[in-house]
PDB file of C-alpha atoms in Angstrom:
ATOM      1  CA  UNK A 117      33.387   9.194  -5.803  1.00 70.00           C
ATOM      2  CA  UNK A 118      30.642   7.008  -4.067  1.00 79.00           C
ATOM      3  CA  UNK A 119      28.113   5.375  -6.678  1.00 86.00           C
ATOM      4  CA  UNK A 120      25.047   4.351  -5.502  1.00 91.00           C
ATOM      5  CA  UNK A 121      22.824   1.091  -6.725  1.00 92.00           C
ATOM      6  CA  UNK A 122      19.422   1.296  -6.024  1.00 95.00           C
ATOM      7  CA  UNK A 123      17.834  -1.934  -5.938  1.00 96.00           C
ATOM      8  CA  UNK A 124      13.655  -2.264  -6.272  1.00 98.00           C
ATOM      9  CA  UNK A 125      12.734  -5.269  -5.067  1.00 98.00           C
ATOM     10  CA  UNK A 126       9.538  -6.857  -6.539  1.00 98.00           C
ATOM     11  CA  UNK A 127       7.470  -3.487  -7.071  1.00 98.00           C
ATOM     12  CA  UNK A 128       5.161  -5.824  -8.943  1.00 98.00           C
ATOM     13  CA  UNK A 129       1.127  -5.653  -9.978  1.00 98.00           C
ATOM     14  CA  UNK A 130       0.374  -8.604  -8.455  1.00 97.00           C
ATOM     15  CA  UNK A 131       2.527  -7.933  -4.703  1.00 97.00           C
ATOM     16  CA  UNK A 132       0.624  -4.471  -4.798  1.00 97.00           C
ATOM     17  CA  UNK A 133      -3.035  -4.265  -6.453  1.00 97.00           C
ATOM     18  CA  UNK A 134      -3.716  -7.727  -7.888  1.00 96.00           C
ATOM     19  CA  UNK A 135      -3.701 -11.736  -6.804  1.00 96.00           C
ATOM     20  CA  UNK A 136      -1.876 -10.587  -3.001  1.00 96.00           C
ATOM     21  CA  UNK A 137      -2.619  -6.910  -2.702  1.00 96.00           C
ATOM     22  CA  UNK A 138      -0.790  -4.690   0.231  1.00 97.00           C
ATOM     23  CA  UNK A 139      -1.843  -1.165   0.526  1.00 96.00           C
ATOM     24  CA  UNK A 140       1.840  -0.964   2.356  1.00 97.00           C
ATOM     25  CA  UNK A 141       3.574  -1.399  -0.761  1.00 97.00           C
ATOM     26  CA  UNK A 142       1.407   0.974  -2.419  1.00 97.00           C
ATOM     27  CA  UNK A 143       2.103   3.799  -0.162  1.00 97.00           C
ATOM     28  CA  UNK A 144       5.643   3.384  -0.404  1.00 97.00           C
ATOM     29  CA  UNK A 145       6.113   4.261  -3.975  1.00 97.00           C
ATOM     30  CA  UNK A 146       7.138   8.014  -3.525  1.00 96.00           C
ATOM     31  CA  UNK A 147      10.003   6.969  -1.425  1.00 96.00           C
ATOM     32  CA  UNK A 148      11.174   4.420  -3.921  1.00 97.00           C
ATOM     33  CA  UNK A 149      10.858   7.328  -6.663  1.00 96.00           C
ATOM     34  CA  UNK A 150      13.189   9.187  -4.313  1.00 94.00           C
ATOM     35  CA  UNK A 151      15.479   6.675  -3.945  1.00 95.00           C
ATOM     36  CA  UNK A 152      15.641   6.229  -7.531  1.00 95.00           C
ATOM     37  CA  UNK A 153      16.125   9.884  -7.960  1.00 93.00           C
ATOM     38  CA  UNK A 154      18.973   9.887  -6.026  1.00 91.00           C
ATOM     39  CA  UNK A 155      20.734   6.797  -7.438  1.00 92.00           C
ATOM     40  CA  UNK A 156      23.191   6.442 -10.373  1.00 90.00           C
ATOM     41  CA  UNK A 157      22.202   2.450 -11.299  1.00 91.00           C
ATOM     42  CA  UNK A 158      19.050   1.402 -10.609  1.00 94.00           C
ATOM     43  CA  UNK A 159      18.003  -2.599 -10.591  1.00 93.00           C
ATOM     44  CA  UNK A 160      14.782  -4.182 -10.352  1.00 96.00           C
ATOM     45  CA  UNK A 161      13.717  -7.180  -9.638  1.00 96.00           C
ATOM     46  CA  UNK A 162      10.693  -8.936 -10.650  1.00 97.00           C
ATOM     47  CA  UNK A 163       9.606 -12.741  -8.852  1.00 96.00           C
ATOM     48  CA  UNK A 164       9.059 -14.606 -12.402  1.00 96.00           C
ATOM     49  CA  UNK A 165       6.824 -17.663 -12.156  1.00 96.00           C
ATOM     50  CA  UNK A 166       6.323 -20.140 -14.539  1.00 95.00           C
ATOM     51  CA  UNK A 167       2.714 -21.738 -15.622  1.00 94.00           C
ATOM     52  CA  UNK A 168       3.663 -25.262 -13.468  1.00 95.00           C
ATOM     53  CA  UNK A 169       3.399 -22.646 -10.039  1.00 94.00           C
ATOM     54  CA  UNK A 170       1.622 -24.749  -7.969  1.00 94.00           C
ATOM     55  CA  UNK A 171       3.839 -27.483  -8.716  1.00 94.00           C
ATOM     56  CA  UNK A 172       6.517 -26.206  -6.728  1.00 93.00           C
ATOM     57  CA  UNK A 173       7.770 -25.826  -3.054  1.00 92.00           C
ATOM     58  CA  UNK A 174       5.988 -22.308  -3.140  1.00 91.00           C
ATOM     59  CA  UNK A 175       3.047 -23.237  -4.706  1.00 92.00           C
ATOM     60  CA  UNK A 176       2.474 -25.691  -2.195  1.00 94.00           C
ATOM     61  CA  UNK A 177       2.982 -23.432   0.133  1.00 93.00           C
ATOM     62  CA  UNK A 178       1.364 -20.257  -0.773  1.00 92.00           C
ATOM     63  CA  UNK A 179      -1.129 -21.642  -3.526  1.00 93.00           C
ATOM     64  CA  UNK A 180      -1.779 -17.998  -5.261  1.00 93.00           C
ATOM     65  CA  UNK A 181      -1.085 -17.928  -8.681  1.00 95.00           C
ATOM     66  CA  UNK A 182       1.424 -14.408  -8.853  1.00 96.00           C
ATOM     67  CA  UNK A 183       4.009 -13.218 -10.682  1.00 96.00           C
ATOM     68  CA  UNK A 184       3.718 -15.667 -13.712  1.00 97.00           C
ATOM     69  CA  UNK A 185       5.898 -14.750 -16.848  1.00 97.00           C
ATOM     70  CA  UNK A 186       4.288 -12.452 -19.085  1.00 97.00           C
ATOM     71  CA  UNK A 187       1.184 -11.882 -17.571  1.00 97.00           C
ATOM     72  CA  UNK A 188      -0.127  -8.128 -16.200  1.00 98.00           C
ATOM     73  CA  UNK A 189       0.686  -9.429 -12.670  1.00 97.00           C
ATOM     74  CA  UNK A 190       4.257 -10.068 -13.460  1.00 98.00           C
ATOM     75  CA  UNK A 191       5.040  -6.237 -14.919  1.00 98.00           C
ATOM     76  CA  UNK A 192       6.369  -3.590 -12.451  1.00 98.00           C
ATOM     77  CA  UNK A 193       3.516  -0.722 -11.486  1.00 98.00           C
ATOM     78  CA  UNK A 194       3.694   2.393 -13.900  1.00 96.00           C
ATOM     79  CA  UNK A 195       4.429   4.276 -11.548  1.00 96.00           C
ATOM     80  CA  UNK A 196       7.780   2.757 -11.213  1.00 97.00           C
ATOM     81  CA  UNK A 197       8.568   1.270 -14.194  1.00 95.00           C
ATOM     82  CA  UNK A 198      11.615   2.468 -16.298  1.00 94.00           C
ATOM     83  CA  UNK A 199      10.473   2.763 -19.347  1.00 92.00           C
ATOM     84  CA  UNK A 200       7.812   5.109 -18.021  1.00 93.00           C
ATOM     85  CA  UNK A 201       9.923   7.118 -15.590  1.00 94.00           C
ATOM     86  CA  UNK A 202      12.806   7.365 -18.478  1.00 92.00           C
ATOM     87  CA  UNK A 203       9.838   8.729 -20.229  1.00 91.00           C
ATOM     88  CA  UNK A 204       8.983  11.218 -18.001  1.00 91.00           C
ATOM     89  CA  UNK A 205      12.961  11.969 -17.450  1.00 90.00           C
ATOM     90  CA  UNK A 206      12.962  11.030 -14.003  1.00 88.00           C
ATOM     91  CA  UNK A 207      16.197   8.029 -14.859  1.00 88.00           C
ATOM     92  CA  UNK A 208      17.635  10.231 -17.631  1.00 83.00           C
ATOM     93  CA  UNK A 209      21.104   8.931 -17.444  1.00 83.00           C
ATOM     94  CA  UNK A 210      20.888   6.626 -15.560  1.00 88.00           C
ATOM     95  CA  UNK A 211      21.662   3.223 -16.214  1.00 88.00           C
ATOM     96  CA  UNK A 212      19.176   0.686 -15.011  1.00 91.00           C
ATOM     97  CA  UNK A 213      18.291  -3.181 -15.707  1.00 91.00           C
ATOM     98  CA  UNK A 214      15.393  -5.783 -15.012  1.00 93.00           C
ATOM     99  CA  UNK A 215      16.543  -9.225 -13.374  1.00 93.00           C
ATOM    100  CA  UNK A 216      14.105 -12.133 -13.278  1.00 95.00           C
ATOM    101  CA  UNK A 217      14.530 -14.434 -10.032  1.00 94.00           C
ATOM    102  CA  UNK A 218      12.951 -17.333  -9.376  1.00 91.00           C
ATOM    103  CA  UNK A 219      12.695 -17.148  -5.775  1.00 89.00           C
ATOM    104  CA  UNK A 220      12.577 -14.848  -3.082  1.00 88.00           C
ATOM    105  CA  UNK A 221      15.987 -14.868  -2.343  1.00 87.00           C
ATOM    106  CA  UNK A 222      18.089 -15.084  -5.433  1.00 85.00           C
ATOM    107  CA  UNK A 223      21.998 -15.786  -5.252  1.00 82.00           C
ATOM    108  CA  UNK A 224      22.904 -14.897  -8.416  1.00 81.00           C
ATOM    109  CA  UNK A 225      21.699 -11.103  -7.616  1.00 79.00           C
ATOM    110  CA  UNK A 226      25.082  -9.642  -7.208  1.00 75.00           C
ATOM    111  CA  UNK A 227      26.063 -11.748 -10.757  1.00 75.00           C
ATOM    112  CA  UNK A 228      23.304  -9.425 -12.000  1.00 73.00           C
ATOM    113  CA  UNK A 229      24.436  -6.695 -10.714  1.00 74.00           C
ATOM    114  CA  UNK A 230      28.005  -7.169 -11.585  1.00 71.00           C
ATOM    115  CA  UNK A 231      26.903  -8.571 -15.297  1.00 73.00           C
ATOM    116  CA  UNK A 232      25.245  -5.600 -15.934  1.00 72.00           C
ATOM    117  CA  UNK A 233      27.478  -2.657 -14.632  1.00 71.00           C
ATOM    118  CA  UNK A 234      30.762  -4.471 -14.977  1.00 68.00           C
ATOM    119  CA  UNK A 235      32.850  -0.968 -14.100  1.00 68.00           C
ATOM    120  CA  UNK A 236      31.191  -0.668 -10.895  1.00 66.00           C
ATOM    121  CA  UNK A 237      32.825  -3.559  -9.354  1.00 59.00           C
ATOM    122  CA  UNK A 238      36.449  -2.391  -9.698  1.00 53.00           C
ATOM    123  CA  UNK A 239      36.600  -1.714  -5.930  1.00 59.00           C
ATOM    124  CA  UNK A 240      33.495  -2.480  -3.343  1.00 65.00           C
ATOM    125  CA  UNK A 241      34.472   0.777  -1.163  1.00 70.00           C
ATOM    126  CA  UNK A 242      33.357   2.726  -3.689  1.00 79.00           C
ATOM    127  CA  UNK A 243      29.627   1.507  -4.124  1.00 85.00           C
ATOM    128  CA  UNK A 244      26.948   1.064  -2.015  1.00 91.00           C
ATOM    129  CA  UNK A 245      23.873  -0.511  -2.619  1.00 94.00           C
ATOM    130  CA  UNK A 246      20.525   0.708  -1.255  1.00 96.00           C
ATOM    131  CA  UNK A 247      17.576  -1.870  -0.788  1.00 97.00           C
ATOM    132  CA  UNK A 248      14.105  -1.133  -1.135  1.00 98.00           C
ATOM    133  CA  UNK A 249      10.669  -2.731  -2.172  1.00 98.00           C
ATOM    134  CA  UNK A 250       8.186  -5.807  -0.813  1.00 97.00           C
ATOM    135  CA  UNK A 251       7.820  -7.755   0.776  1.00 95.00           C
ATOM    136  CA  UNK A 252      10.992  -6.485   3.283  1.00 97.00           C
ATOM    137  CA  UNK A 253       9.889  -9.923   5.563  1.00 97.00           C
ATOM    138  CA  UNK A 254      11.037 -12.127   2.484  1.00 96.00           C
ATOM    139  CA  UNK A 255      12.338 -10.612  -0.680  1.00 96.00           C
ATOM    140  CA  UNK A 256      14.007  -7.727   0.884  1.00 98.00           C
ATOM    141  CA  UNK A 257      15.474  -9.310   4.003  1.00 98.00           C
ATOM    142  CA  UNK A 258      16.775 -12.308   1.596  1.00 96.00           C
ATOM    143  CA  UNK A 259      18.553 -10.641  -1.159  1.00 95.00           C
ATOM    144  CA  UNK A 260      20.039  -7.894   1.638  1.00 97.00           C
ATOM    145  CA  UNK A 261      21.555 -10.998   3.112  1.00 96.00           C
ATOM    146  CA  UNK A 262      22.674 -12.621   0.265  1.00 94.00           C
ATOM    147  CA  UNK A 263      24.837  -9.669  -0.694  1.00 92.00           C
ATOM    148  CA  UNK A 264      26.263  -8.716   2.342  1.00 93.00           C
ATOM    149  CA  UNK A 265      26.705 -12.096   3.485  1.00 91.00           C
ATOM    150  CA  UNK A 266      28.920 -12.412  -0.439  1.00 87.00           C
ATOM    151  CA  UNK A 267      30.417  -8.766   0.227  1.00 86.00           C
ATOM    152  CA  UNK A 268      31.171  -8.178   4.166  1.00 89.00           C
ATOM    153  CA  UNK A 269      32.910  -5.118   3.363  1.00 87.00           C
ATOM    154  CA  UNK A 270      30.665  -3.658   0.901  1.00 89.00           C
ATOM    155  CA  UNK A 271      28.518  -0.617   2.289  1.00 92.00           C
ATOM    156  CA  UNK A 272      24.479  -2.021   2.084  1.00 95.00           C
ATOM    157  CA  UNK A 273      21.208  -0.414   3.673  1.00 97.00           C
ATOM    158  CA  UNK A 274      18.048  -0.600   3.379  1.00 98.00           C
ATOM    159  CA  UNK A 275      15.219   2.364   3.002  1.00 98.00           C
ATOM    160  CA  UNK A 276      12.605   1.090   6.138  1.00 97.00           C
ATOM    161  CA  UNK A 277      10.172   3.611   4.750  1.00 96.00           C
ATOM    162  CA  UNK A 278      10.833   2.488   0.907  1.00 97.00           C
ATOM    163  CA  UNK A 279       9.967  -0.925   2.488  1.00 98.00           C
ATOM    164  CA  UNK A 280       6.530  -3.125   2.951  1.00 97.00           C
ATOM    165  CA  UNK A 281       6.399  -5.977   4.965  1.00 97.00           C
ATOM    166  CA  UNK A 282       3.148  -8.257   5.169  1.00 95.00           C
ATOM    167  CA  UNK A 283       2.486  -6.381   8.054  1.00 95.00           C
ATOM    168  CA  UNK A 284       3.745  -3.227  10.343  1.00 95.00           C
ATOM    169  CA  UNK A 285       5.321  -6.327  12.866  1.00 97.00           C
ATOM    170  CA  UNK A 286       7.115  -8.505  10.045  1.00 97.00           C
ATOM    171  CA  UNK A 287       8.390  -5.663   8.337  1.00 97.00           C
ATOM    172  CA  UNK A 288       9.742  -3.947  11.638  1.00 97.00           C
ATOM    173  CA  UNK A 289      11.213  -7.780  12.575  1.00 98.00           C
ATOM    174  CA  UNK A 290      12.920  -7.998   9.324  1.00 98.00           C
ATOM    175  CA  UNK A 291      14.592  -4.676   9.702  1.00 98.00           C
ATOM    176  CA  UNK A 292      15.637  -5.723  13.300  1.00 97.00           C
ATOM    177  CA  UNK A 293      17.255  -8.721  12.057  1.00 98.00           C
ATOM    178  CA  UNK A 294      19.103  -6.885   8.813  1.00 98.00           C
ATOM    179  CA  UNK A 295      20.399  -4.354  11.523  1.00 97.00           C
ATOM    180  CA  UNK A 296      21.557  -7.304  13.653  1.00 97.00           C
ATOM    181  CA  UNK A 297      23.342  -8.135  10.386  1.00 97.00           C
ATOM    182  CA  UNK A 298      25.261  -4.789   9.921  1.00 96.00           C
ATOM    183  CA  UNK A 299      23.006  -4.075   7.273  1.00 98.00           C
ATOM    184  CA  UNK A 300      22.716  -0.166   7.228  1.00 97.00           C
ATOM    185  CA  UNK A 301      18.704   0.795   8.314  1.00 98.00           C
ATOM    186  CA  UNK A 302      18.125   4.344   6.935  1.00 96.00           C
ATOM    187  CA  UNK A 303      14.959   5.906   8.205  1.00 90.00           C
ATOM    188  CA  UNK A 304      13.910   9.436   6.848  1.00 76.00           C
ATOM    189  CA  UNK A 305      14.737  12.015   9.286  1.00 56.00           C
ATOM    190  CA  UNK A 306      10.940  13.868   9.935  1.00 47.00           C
TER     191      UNK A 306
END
């Protein structure tokens, strides 16, 4: 039997409604909650800053304090967070867990995956793990990579319309280059 991981990437305060708002990633909460729905593990992710921010490569880079540890900014929207939607029985049973990375693209995400559902892994054919979340241009696109690149064989997609780029063009470039990747593109069928 095929188990699916869902994995939410970066459904954060501060990537939606606070320090760099997109009204992209707002609107694609519903299809996140579906993908949840129809997952047995769920993992989120959540880019975890530190107070020294704009002391690093990123800082320097893109100097907006977001996503520092502990702070409103950092926490996943209620509408998708798990203790709320265990709450409101929409993950009963399922197992889900919160990583921390410290970049956009984190290669220790499949350790966290692994880590934390150790029976999963006993044979890749009989997973698959769904992407979905913002920005798909950075955070999306670079963890997609990093596990397929680590697990050639193992079944990955991505949701394109559980996805937000920083705009309609990035996020359609970054799911032409996943594609190009043998990443799996799933697009709701209207």
């Amino acid at each position: 039997i095929m188990k699916k991981i869902t994995v939410v990437i970066d459904m954060q305060n501060d990537f939606l409604i606070g320090s760099l708002p997109n009204p992209d990633a707002v609107s694609i909460i519903p299809s996140i909650l579906n993908e949840i729905k129809d997952s047995d593990f769920v993992i989120y992710t959540r880019d975890t800053h530190g107070s020294n921010y704009f002391e690093t490569q990123e800082g320097k880079k893109l100097p907006i304090k977001h996503c520092i540890k502990d702070t409103w900014g950092w926490e996943i929207v209620d509408e998708l967070n798990p203790q709320t939607l265990v709450a409101n029985n929409v993950m009963a049973g399922k197992r889900w867990y919160i990583l921390d990375k410290p970049s956009f693209g984190y290669v220790n995400i499949w350790n966290g995956i692994v880590g934390n559902f150790p029976d999963l892994i006993l044979n890749n054919k009989d997973i698959e793990v769904t992407f979905c979340g913002t920005c798909t241009d950075i955070c999306v696109i670079s963890n997609a990579l990093i596990v397929k690149s680590l697990y050639p064989e193992l079944v990955v997609n991505v949701k394109a319309d559980a996805c937000a780029g920083l705009t309609q063009e990035k996020h359609k470039a970054a799911l032409d280059v996943m594609s190009s990747c043998q990443i799996n593109i799933i697009k709701t069928k209207l």
